[in-house]
Short mmCIF file of C-alpha atoms in Angstrom, two decimals:
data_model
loop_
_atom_site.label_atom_id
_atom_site.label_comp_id
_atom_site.label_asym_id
_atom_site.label_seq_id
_atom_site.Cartn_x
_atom_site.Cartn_y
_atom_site.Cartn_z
CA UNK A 1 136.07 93.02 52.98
CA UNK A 2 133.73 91.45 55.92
CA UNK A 3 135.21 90.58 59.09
CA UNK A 4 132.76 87.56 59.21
CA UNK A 5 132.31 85.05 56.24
CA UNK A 6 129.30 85.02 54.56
CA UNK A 7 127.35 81.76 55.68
CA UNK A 8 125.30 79.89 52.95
CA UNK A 9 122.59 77.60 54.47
CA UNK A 10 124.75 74.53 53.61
CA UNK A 11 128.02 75.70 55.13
CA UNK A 12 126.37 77.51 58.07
CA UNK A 13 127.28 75.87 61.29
CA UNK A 14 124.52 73.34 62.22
CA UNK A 15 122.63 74.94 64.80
CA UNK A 16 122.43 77.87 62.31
CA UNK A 17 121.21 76.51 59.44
CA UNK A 18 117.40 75.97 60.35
CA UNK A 19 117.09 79.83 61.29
CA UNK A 20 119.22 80.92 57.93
CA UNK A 21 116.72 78.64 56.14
CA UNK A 22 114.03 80.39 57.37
CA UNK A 23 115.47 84.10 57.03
CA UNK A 24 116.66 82.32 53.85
CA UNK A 25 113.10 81.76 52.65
CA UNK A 26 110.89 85.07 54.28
CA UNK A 27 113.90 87.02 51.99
CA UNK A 28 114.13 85.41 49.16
CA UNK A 29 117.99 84.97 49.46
CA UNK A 30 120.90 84.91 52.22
CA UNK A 31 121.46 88.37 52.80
CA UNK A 32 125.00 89.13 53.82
CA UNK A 33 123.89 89.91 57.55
CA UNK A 34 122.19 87.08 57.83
CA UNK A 35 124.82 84.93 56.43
CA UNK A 36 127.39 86.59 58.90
CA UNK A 37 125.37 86.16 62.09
CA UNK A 38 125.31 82.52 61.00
CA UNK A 39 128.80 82.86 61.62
CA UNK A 40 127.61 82.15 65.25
CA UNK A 41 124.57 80.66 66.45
CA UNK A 42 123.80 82.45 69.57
CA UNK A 43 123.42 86.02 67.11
CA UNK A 44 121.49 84.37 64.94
CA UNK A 45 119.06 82.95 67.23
CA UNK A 46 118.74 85.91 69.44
CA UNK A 47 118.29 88.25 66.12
CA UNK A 48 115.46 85.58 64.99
CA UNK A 49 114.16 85.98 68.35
CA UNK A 50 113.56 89.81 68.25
CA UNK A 51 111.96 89.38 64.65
CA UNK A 52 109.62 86.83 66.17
CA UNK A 53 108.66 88.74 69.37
CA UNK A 54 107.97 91.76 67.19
CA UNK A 55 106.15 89.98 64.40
CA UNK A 56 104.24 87.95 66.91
CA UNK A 57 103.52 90.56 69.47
CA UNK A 58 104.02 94.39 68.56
CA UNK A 59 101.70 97.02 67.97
CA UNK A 60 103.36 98.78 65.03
CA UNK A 61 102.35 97.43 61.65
CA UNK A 62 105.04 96.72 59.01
CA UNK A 63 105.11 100.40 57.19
CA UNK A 64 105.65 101.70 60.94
CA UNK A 65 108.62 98.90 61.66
CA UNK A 66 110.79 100.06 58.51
CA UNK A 67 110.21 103.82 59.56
CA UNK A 68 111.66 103.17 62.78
CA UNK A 69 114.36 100.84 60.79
CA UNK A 70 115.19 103.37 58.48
CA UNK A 71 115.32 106.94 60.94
CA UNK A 72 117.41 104.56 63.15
CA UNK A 73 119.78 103.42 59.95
CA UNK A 74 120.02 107.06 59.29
CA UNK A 75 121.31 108.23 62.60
CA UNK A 76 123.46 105.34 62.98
CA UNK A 77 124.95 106.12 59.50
CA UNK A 78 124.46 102.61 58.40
CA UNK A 79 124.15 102.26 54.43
CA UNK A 80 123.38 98.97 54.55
CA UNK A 81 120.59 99.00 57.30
CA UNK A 82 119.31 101.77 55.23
CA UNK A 83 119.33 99.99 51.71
CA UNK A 84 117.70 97.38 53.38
CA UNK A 85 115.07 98.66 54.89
CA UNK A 86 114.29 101.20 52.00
CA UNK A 87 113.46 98.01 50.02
CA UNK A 88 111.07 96.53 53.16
CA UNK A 89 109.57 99.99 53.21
CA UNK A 90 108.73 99.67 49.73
CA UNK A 91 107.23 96.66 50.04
CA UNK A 92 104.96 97.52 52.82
CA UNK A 93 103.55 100.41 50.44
CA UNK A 94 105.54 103.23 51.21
CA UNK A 95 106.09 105.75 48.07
CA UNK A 96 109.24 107.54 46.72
CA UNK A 97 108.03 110.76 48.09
CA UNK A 98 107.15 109.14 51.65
CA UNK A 99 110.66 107.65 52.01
CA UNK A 100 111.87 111.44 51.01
CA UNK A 101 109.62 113.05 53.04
CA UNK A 102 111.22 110.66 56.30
CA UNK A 103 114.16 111.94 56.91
CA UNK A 104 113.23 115.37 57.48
CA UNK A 105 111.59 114.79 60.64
CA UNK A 106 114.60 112.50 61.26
CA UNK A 107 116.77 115.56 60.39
CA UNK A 108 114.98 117.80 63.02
CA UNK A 109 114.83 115.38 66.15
CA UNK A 110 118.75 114.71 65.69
CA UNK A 111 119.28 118.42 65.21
CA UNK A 112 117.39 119.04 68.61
CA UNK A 113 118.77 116.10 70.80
CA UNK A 114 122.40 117.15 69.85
CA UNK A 115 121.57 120.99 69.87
CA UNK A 116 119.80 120.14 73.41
CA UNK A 117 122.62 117.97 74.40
CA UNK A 118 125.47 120.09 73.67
CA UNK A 119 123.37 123.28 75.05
CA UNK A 120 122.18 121.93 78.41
CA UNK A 121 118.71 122.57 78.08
CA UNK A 122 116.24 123.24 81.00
CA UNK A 123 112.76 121.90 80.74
CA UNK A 124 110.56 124.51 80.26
CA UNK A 125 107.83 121.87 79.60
CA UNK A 126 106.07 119.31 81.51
CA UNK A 127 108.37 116.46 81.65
CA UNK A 128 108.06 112.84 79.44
CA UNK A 129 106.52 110.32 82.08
CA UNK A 130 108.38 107.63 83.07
CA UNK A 131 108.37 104.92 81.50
CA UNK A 132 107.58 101.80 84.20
CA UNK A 133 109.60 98.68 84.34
CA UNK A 134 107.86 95.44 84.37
#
């Protein structure tokens, strides 16, 4: 049973409803997640607001977005993150076997950061620049 109720747009709270309208309409329906972060305006305006800022101004095209949804709904162990964005990954043209063939790569790099984690590992390669702050 959800914590959160399940907003529709009509019994969202007001200053929810014209953002659930909108997730409303790019989805097709209220999802659940949507209709819970409704629950409270401030997480549904700042989840809009990463959606927008991505949409509007990232470099990774929709097939890359749902890759990166879907290795981090795997190593989060989130089923529904994962159900979700198998569907968006679908509709940005992935195939059956590309959506198999994802999480093995996914499988190795969590293998190796816990593996390197747990076993103190000592560079033995040049090191990953830095990545610089704005």
């Amino acid at each position: 049973m959800p914590r959160i109720p399940v907003h529709s747009v009509e019994d969202a709270p007001q200053q929810s409803r014209q953002r659930l309208q909108q997730l409303r309409d790019q989805f097709g329906t209220v999802l659940n997640i949507h209709g819970e972060m409704a629950h409270s305006p401030v997480v549904l305006a700042a989840y809009g607001g990463i959606l927008d800022a991505i949409t509007e101004h990232g470099t990774f095209d929709a097939p890359t977005r749902e890759a990166i949804a879907l290795a981090v709904g795997n190593t989060n162990d989130r089923g529904y993150c994962q159900s979700a964005h198998t569907q968006g990954a679908k509709a940005a043209g992935w195939s059956e076997t590309e959506l198999t063939e994802l999480f093995a790569p996914v499988l190795v790099n969590i293998f190796t950061n816990y593996f390197n984690h747990y076993a103190r590992t000592e560079l033995d390669i040049p090191a990953a620049p830095a990545v610089p702050s704005r």
